[in-house]
Coordinates of C-alpha atoms in Angstrom, one line a residue:
X1 CA 30.1 -11.7 4.3
X2 CA 28.1 -14.3 2.4
X3 CA 24.3 -13.6 2.5
X4 CA 22.6 -16.2 4.7
X5 CA 19.1 -14.9 4.1
X6 CA 17.3 -15.7 0.9
X7 CA 15.1 -12.8 -0.3
X8 CA 13.2 -15.0 -2.8
X9 CA 12.6 -18.1 -0.6
X10 CA 10.1 -16.4 1.7
X11 CA 6.4 -15.6 1.8
X12 CA 5.4 -12.0 0.9
X13 CA 1.9 -10.6 1.3
X14 CA 1.2 -9.1 -2.1
X15 CA -2.3 -7.7 -1.7
X16 CA -5.4 -7.8 0.5
X17 CA -8.1 -9.9 -1.3
X18 CA -10.4 -6.9 -0.9
X19 CA -8.2 -4.9 -3.3
X20 CA -8.2 -7.5 -6.1
X21 CA -10.8 -7.8 -8.9
X22 CA -11.2 -11.5 -9.8
X23 CA -12.6 -10.5 -13.3
X24 CA -9.3 -8.9 -14.5
X25 CA -5.6 -9.5 -14.2
X26 CA -3.7 -7.2 -11.8
X27 CA 0.0 -6.2 -12.3
X28 CA 2.3 -6.0 -9.4
X29 CA 6.1 -5.7 -8.8
X30 CA 8.1 -7.6 -6.2
X31 CA 11.9 -7.3 -5.7
X32 CA 12.1 -5.7 -9.1
X33 CA 10.3 -8.6 -10.9
X34 CA 7.0 -7.8 -12.8
X35 CA 4.2 -10.2 -11.9
X36 CA 0.6 -10.6 -12.8
X37 CA -2.2 -11.8 -10.4
X38 CA -5.3 -13.5 -11.7
X39 CA -8.0 -16.0 -10.7
X40 CA -8.7 -19.2 -12.6
X41 CA -11.9 -21.1 -13.1
X42 CA -11.4 -23.0 -9.9
X43 CA -11.4 -19.7 -8.0
X44 CA -7.7 -20.1 -7.3
X45 CA -5.4 -17.1 -7.3
X46 CA -2.5 -17.5 -9.7
X47 CA 0.7 -15.4 -9.8
X48 CA 3.1 -15.6 -12.8
X49 CA 5.6 -13.6 -14.7
X50 CA 4.0 -10.6 -16.4
X51 CA 5.3 -11.3 -19.8
X52 CA 4.0 -13.3 -22.7
X53 CA 6.8 -15.6 -24.1
X54 CA 5.7 -14.7 -27.7
X55 CA 6.9 -11.1 -27.8
X56 CA 7.1 -10.1 -24.1
X57 CA 3.8 -8.2 -24.0
X58 CA 2.5 -7.7 -20.4
X59 CA 0.0 -10.4 -19.6
X60 CA -1.6 -8.0 -17.1
X61 CA -3.1 -6.3 -20.1
X62 CA -4.8 -9.5 -21.0
X63 CA -8.3 -11.0 -20.5
X64 CA -9.5 -13.9 -18.4
X65 CA -11.4 -16.3 -20.7
X66 CA -14.5 -18.2 -20.0
X67 CA -12.5 -21.4 -19.8
X68 CA -10.4 -19.9 -16.9
X69 CA -7.3 -19.2 -19.0
X70 CA -5.5 -15.9 -19.3
X71 CA -5.3 -14.5 -22.8
X72 CA -2.6 -12.2 -24.0
X73 CA -4.1 -9.1 -25.6
X74 CA -1.3 -8.8 -28.2
X75 CA -1.8 -12.0 -30.2
X76 CA -4.3 -14.1 -28.3
X77 CA -2.0 -16.7 -26.8
X78 CA -3.7 -18.3 -23.7
X79 CA -2.2 -19.8 -20.6
X80 CA -3.6 -22.0 -17.8
X81 CA -3.0 -21.9 -14.1
X82 CA 0.2 -24.0 -14.4
X83 CA 1.7 -21.5 -16.9
X84 CA 1.3 -23.8 -19.9
X85 CA 0.3 -22.3 -23.2
X86 CA -3.1 -23.7 -24.3
X87 CA -3.8 -21.7 -27.4
X88 CA -1.9 -20.0 -30.2
X89 CA -4.5 -18.6 -32.7
X90 CA -2.0 -18.2 -35.6
X91 CA -1.3 -22.0 -35.3
X92 CA -4.9 -23.1 -35.1
X93 CA -5.3 -26.4 -36.9
X94 CA -1.6 -26.5 -37.6
X95 CA 0.5 -29.5 -36.8
X96 CA 3.0 -27.3 -35.0
X97 CA 0.4 -26.2 -32.4
X98 CA 1.0 -29.1 -30.0
X99 CA 4.7 -28.9 -30.4
X100 CA 4.7 -25.2 -29.7
X101 CA 2.4 -25.5 -26.7
X102 CA 4.6 -28.2 -25.2
X103 CA 7.8 -26.3 -25.7
X104 CA 9.4 -24.9 -22.5
X105 CA 9.8 -21.6 -24.4
X106 CA 6.0 -21.1 -24.4
X107 CA 5.6 -21.7 -20.7
X108 CA 5.2 -18.8 -18.2
X109 CA 6.8 -19.2 -14.8
X110 CA 4.3 -19.4 -12.0
X111 CA 4.9 -19.0 -8.2
X112 CA 3.4 -20.6 -5.1
X113 CA 0.6 -18.7 -3.6
X114 CA -1.7 -19.0 -0.5
X115 CA -4.5 -17.0 1.1
X116 CA -4.2 -16.3 4.8
X117 CA -5.9 -13.7 7.1
X118 CA -7.4 -11.9 4.1
X119 CA -4.1 -11.5 2.3
X120 CA -2.8 -13.1 -0.9
X121 CA 0.8 -14.4 -0.3
X122 CA 3.4 -15.3 -2.9
X123 CA 6.7 -17.2 -2.8
X124 CA 8.7 -15.4 -5.5
X125 CA 11.2 -18.2 -6.1
X126 CA 11.5 -19.6 -9.6
X127 CA 13.6 -22.7 -8.8
X128 CA 12.4 -26.2 -9.5
X129 CA 11.9 -26.9 -5.8
X130 CA 9.9 -23.7 -5.0
X131 CA 6.6 -25.5 -4.5
X132 CA 8.2 -28.0 -2.1
X133 CA 10.4 -25.4 -0.3
X134 CA 7.5 -23.1 0.4
X135 CA 5.7 -25.8 2.4
X136 CA 8.6 -25.7 5.0
X137 CA 7.8 -22.1 6.0
X138 CA 4.7 -20.3 7.2
X139 CA 3.9 -16.6 6.4
X140 CA 4.3 -14.0 9.1
X141 CA 0.6 -13.6 10.0
X142 CA -0.9 -11.8 13.0
X143 CA -0.1 -13.8 16.1
X144 CA -2.7 -15.1 18.5
X145 CA -3.1 -12.5 21.2
X146 CA -6.8 -12.4 22.1
X147 CA -7.8 -9.9 19.4
X148 CA -10.2 -10.3 16.6
X149 CA -8.0 -10.2 13.5
X150 CA -11.0 -9.5 11.2
X151 CA -12.2 -6.5 13.3
X152 CA -10.6 -4.0 10.9
X153 CA -9.7 -3.9 7.2
X154 CA -6.3 -4.1 5.6
X155 CA -4.9 -0.9 4.0
X156 CA -2.6 -0.9 1.1
X157 CA -0.4 1.9 -0.4
X158 CA 2.7 1.9 -2.6
X159 CA 5.0 4.8 -1.7
X160 CA 7.9 6.4 -3.6
X161 CA 10.5 5.7 -0.9
X162 CA 12.5 2.6 -0.3
X163 CA 12.3 -0.5 1.8
X164 CA 15.1 0.4 4.2
X165 CA 14.0 3.9 5.4
X166 CA 10.4 2.6 5.5
X167 CA 11.3 -0.2 7.9
X168 CA 13.6 2.0 9.9
X169 CA 10.7 4.4 10.6
X170 CA 8.6 1.5 12.0
X171 CA 11.3 0.8 14.6
X172 CA 11.7 4.5 15.5
X173 CA 8.5 5.3 17.6
X174 CA 9.9 8.4 19.2
X175 CA 9.8 10.4 16.0
X176 CA 6.0 10.6 16.2
X177 CA 6.0 13.2 19.0
X178 CA 7.9 15.6 16.7
X179 CA 7.2 14.8 13.1
X180 CA 3.4 14.3 13.7
X181 CA 2.8 17.2 16.1
X182 CA -0.9 18.0 16.3
X183 CA -2.1 14.6 15.1
X184 CA -3.5 12.1 17.5
X185 CA -2.3 14.0 20.5
X186 CA 1.4 13.9 19.5
X187 CA 3.4 16.9 20.7
X188 CA 7.0 17.6 21.7
X189 CA 5.7 19.0 25.0
X190 CA 4.4 15.5 25.9
X191 CA 7.6 13.7 25.1
X192 CA 9.0 11.2 27.6
X193 CA 12.5 9.8 26.8
X194 CA 12.5 6.0 26.1
X195 CA 14.6 4.6 29.0
X196 CA 14.4 0.9 28.0
X197 CA 14.9 -0.4 24.5
X198 CA 16.5 -3.8 24.2
X199 CA 16.5 -7.0 22.1
X200 CA 14.9 -10.1 23.5
X201 CA 16.6 -13.3 22.6
X202 CA 18.9 -13.9 19.6
X203 CA 19.0 -12.2 16.2
X204 CA 18.9 -14.7 13.3
X205 CA 18.6 -14.7 9.6
X206 CA 15.3 -16.6 9.5
X207 CA 13.6 -15.6 12.8
X208 CA 14.6 -12.0 12.7
X209 CA 14.5 -10.3 16.2
X210 CA 12.2 -9.1 18.9
X211 CA 12.5 -5.7 20.7
X212 CA 10.9 -4.4 23.9
X213 CA 10.8 -0.8 24.9
X214 CA 9.1 1.6 27.3
X215 CA 6.8 4.5 26.5
X216 CA 7.7 7.7 24.8
X217 CA 5.0 10.2 25.8
X218 CA 2.8 11.2 28.8
X219 CA -0.1 9.0 27.5
X220 CA 1.9 5.7 27.1
X221 CA 4.8 6.1 29.5
X222 CA 3.5 3.1 31.5
X223 CA 2.9 0.8 28.6
X224 CA 5.2 -2.1 27.5
X225 CA 5.8 -2.3 23.7
X226 CA 7.0 -5.4 21.8
X227 CA 8.2 -5.1 18.2
X228 CA 8.8 -8.4 16.4
X229 CA 10.6 -8.4 13.0
X230 CA 9.8 -11.4 10.9
X231 CA 11.9 -11.4 7.8
X232 CA 11.6 -10.3 5.1
X233 CA 8.9 -7.7 5.6
X234 CA 6.8 -8.0 8.8
X235 CA 6.8 -5.8 11.9
X236 CA 4.3 -6.9 14.5
X237 CA 4.0 -4.2 17.2
X238 CA 2.0 -4.8 20.4
X239 CA 1.4 -2.1 23.1
X240 CA 0.2 -3.5 26.5
X241 CA -1.1 -1.1 29.1
X242 CA -1.4 -1.7 32.9
X243 CA -5.2 -1.2 32.6
X244 CA -5.5 -4.2 30.2
X245 CA -5.7 -2.2 27.0
X246 CA -4.0 -3.8 24.0
X247 CA -3.1 -2.3 20.7
X248 CA -1.6 -4.2 17.8
X249 CA -0.1 -2.8 14.6
X250 CA 0.5 -5.4 11.9
X251 CA 2.7 -3.8 9.2
X252 CA 4.3 -5.2 6.1
X253 CA 6.9 -3.4 4.0
X254 CA 7.2 -5.2 0.6
X255 CA 10.2 -4.2 -1.5
X256 CA 8.7 -3.7 -5.0
X257 CA 11.5 -2.0 -6.9
X258 CA 14.5 0.3 -6.0
X259 CA 13.1 3.5 -4.3
X260 CA 9.6 2.1 -3.9
X261 CA 7.9 0.1 -1.2
X262 CA 4.4 -1.4 -0.8
X263 CA 2.8 -1.0 2.6
X264 CA 0.1 -3.3 3.9
X265 CA -1.2 -2.9 7.4
X266 CA -4.0 -2.8 9.9
X267 CA -4.6 -1.6 13.5
X268 CA -6.5 -3.7 16.0
X269 CA -7.4 -3.0 19.7
X270 CA -9.5 -4.4 22.5
X271 CA -10.7 -0.8 23.1
X272 CA -13.6 0.7 21.2
X273 CA -12.9 3.9 19.1
X274 CA -16.1 3.8 17.0
X275 CA -17.9 7.1 16.7
X276 CA -21.2 7.3 15.0
X277 CA -21.7 10.2 12.7
X278 CA -25.2 10.6 11.5
X279 CA -24.3 12.6 8.3
X280 CA -21.4 10.3 7.5
X281 CA -23.6 7.2 7.9
X282 CA -25.9 8.6 5.2
X283 CA -23.2 8.4 2.6
X284 CA -22.6 5.3 0.4
X285 CA -20.3 2.8 2.0
X286 CA -17.4 3.2 -0.5
X287 CA -17.5 7.0 -0.1
X288 CA -17.5 6.7 3.7
X289 CA -14.4 4.4 3.4
X290 CA -12.8 6.7 0.9
X291 CA -13.2 9.7 3.1
X292 CA -11.7 7.8 6.1
X293 CA -8.7 7.0 3.9
X294 CA -8.3 10.7 3.1
X295 CA -7.9 11.4 6.8
X296 CA -4.7 9.4 6.9
X297 CA -2.8 11.4 4.3
X298 CA -1.4 14.2 6.4
X299 CA 0.5 11.8 8.7
X300 CA 1.8 9.7 5.8
X301 CA 2.8 12.8 3.9
X302 CA 4.9 13.9 6.8
X303 CA 6.6 10.5 6.9
X304 CA 7.2 10.6 3.1
X305 CA 8.7 14.0 3.2
X306 CA 11.3 13.1 5.8
X307 CA 12.1 9.7 4.3
X308 CA 12.5 11.1 0.9
X309 CA 14.8 13.8 2.4
X310 CA 16.8 11.0 4.1
X311 CA 17.3 9.0 0.8
X312 CA 18.3 12.1 -1.1
X313 CA 21.0 13.0 1.4
X314 CA 22.2 9.4 1.8
X315 CA 22.6 9.1 -2.0
X316 CA 24.9 12.2 -2.0
X317 CA 27.2 10.9 0.8
X318 CA 30.2 8.7 0.0
X319 CA 30.0 6.9 3.3
X320 CA 28.1 3.9 4.8
X321 CA 25.0 4.4 7.0
X322 CA 26.8 3.7 10.2
X323 CA 29.2 6.6 9.4
X324 CA 26.5 8.9 8.3
X325 CA 24.1 8.2 11.3
X326 CA 24.8 9.3 14.9
X327 CA 22.6 7.2 17.1
X328 CA 23.5 7.7 20.8
X329 CA 20.1 7.3 22.5
X330 CA 18.3 4.2 23.7
X331 CA 15.5 5.2 21.4
X332 CA 17.8 4.4 18.5
X333 CA 18.2 0.7 19.3
X334 CA 15.4 -0.3 17.0
X335 CA 17.1 1.3 14.0
X336 CA 20.5 -0.2 15.0
X337 CA 19.1 -3.7 15.4
X338 CA 17.3 -3.6 12.0
X339 CA 20.4 -2.4 10.3
X340 CA 22.5 -5.0 12.0
X341 CA 20.2 -7.8 10.8
X342 CA 20.2 -6.3 7.3
X343 CA 24.0 -6.1 7.1
X344 CA 24.8 -9.4 8.8
X345 CA 22.3 -11.7 7.2
X346 CA 20.8 -10.1 4.1
X347 CA 23.5 -8.3 2.1
X348 CA 22.6 -4.9 3.4
X349 CA 19.6 -4.4 1.1
X350 CA 17.0 -6.3 -0.9
X351 CA 18.2 -8.6 -3.6
X352 CA 16.6 -7.1 -6.7
X353 CA 15.8 -9.7 -9.4
X354 CA 16.1 -7.4 -12.5
X355 CA 19.8 -6.7 -12.4
X356 CA 21.7 -3.9 -10.8
X357 CA 20.1 -1.3 -8.7
X358 CA 19.5 2.0 -10.5
X359 CA 21.2 5.2 -9.3
X360 CA 19.0 7.3 -7.0
X361 CA 16.8 10.0 -8.6
X362 CA 15.0 12.7 -6.6
X363 CA 11.3 13.3 -6.9
X364 CA 9.3 16.4 -7.6
X365 CA 6.5 17.3 -5.2
X366 CA 4.0 16.1 -7.8
X367 CA 5.6 12.7 -7.8
X368 CA 6.1 12.5 -4.0
X369 CA 2.6 13.6 -3.1
X370 CA 0.8 11.7 -5.9
X371 CA -2.1 10.0 -4.1
X372 CA -3.4 8.2 -7.2
X373 CA -0.4 6.1 -7.7
X374 CA 0.2 5.7 -4.0
X375 CA -3.2 4.4 -3.0
X376 CA -6.3 5.4 -5.0
X377 CA -5.7 3.3 -8.1
X378 CA -5.3 0.2 -5.9
X379 CA -8.3 0.8 -3.5
X380 CA -11.7 -0.1 -4.8
X381 CA -13.4 2.2 -2.3
X382 CA -11.3 5.2 -3.3
X383 CA -11.7 4.5 -7.0
X384 CA -15.5 4.3 -6.6
X385 CA -15.4 7.6 -4.6
X386 CA -13.6 9.3 -7.5
X387 CA -16.2 8.1 -10.0
X388 CA -19.1 9.0 -7.7
X389 CA -17.7 12.5 -7.0
X390 CA -17.2 13.1 -10.7
X391 CA -20.8 12.2 -11.4
X392 CA -22.0 14.5 -8.6
X393 CA -19.9 17.3 -10.0
X394 CA -21.3 16.8 -13.5
X395 CA -24.9 16.5 -12.4
X396 CA -24.5 19.6 -10.2
X397 CA -23.3 21.6 -13.1
X398 CA -26.2 20.5 -15.2
X399 CA -28.6 21.5 -12.4
X400 CA -26.9 24.9 -12.1
X401 CA -27.5 25.6 -15.7
X402 CA -31.0 24.3 -15.4
X403 CA -31.9 26.6 -12.5
X404 CA -30.2 29.6 -14.1
X405 CA -32.3 29.1 -17.2
X406 CA -35.4 28.7 -15.0
X407 CA -34.6 31.9 -13.1
X408 CA -34.3 33.8 -16.4
X409 CA -37.6 32.3 -17.6
X410 CA -39.4 33.4 -14.4
X411 CA -38.2 36.9 -14.8
X412 CA -39.0 37.1 -18.5
X413 CA -42.4 35.6 -18.1
X414 CA -43.0 37.4 -14.9
X415 CA -44.8 34.5 -13.1
X416 CA -43.4 34.9 -9.6
X417 CA -40.5 36.7 -8.1
X418 CA -40.4 34.2 -5.2
X419 CA -40.0 31.3 -7.6
X420 CA -37.2 33.2 -9.3
X421 CA -35.5 33.7 -6.0
X422 CA -35.9 30.0 -5.1
X423 CA -34.4 28.8 -8.4
X424 CA -31.5 31.3 -8.0
X425 CA -30.8 29.9 -4.5
X426 CA -30.9 26.3 -5.9
X427 CA -28.6 27.3 -8.7
X428 CA -26.1 28.7 -6.2
X429 CA -26.4 25.5 -4.0
X430 CA -25.8 23.3 -7.1
X431 CA -22.7 25.3 -8.0
X432 CA -21.4 24.9 -4.5
X433 CA -22.0 21.1 -4.5
X434 CA -20.1 21.0 -7.8
X435 CA -17.2 22.9 -6.4
X436 CA -17.0 20.8 -3.2
X437 CA -17.3 17.5 -5.0
X438 CA -14.5 18.6 -7.4
X439 CA -12.3 19.6 -4.5
X440 CA -12.8 16.2 -2.7
X441 CA -12.2 14.4 -6.0
X442 CA -8.9 16.1 -6.3
X443 CA -7.9 15.0 -2.8
X444 CA -8.0 11.4 -3.9
X445 CA -5.5 12.2 -6.7
X446 CA -2.9 14.5 -5.0
X447 CA -1.8 16.0 -1.7
X448 CA -1.0 19.3 -3.5
X449 CA -3.7 21.9 -3.3
X450 CA -6.0 22.2 -6.4
X451 CA -6.1 26.0 -6.2
X452 CA -3.4 28.6 -5.4
X453 CA 0.2 27.7 -5.1
X454 CA 1.1 24.0 -5.5
X455 CA 2.9 24.0 -2.1
X456 CA 2.5 21.4 0.6
X457 CA 1.4 22.4 4.1
X458 CA 2.4 19.6 6.3
X459 CA 1.5 21.2 9.6

């Protein structure tokens, strides 16, 4: 069947603004295409192909100049916000400079962008009509539902599992009771079968579909859930309870390259969950945020483990998904509906822009549970936390050495046994602080334990 849905002629959220540094270019991949994000002198975000037309060096390695152009680090070629080449140092003063800069071969392709609800969006179509076409569509932003969309921050991660299994999981709420047992009250013992799970209205290429379903545990059995799929990458889920409580999950699954997917999301509610912690409030803001992000990894590690297992098994089977899956329960309607949309309108999978999809390759535990490449390297708060914890570790080691030397001096000189005891205690405390800070630093880099056997404990 001919694909009716265009993967490139749509708006994708590529990053929260809070994750971008306007002083440096940022590399990103979308649908297999390597792009670079940077901000020009007019404070406008620019997204273009991440390759210099000279010798294909990554422009994301470049430098933003004082005049607002992006300079390639390889040979100093400069490009403006329209993608035009403005400078070729090796042709300075040469009659060929103007000709070379006006050549279509020196131009870098740029893509339409916009900022909406704290996200930078891109329209990854390189056709001549892209800047006109993009005005005919609006991005799938958080709908108006009486909630403050700025109440919580966006969270970004890029996971080593694909777009399809990631989206499937978001339409499969009943898995939480079993896979996430012990987290947030989830437990098989509290499971309630989903009795109602149905589509509302039509399924279409451009509008996607809407699902409604009943609760799936003792705590939410009376709620009504709505899950809206807005192609190509948005799942807006709203839980409404009889007592007026409202919970909204805005999730984006951005297909970056085969086997990888970028998650951007936030949770909003009209109920208050804030808990003041005196000791946590004493910490620097970035470290507080970083520690909060650490608390999410156990749940996401559980999801990754299962999804990676799914992809590994699917790659070994010589049969389509509808022959490999057995989906007899009402709770499976979400998965079936998403797969139906994907097969009927979108070619069954994302349309990768860099040629044929590579054959599936399994991951080691080190790759699967790598927190640095999943989140930390993108998140300013977590990166700052790693730097701060490294400094604390180093200073604590210096203090340990200092207090050990001081203790020895007290004993040699014989000034005071009490002072020697105090300095010994301080040396031990400094050593403990060094060890604890080093342990927390490691947690920002990997889910595998730093000491002992490198084995995951998911439960």
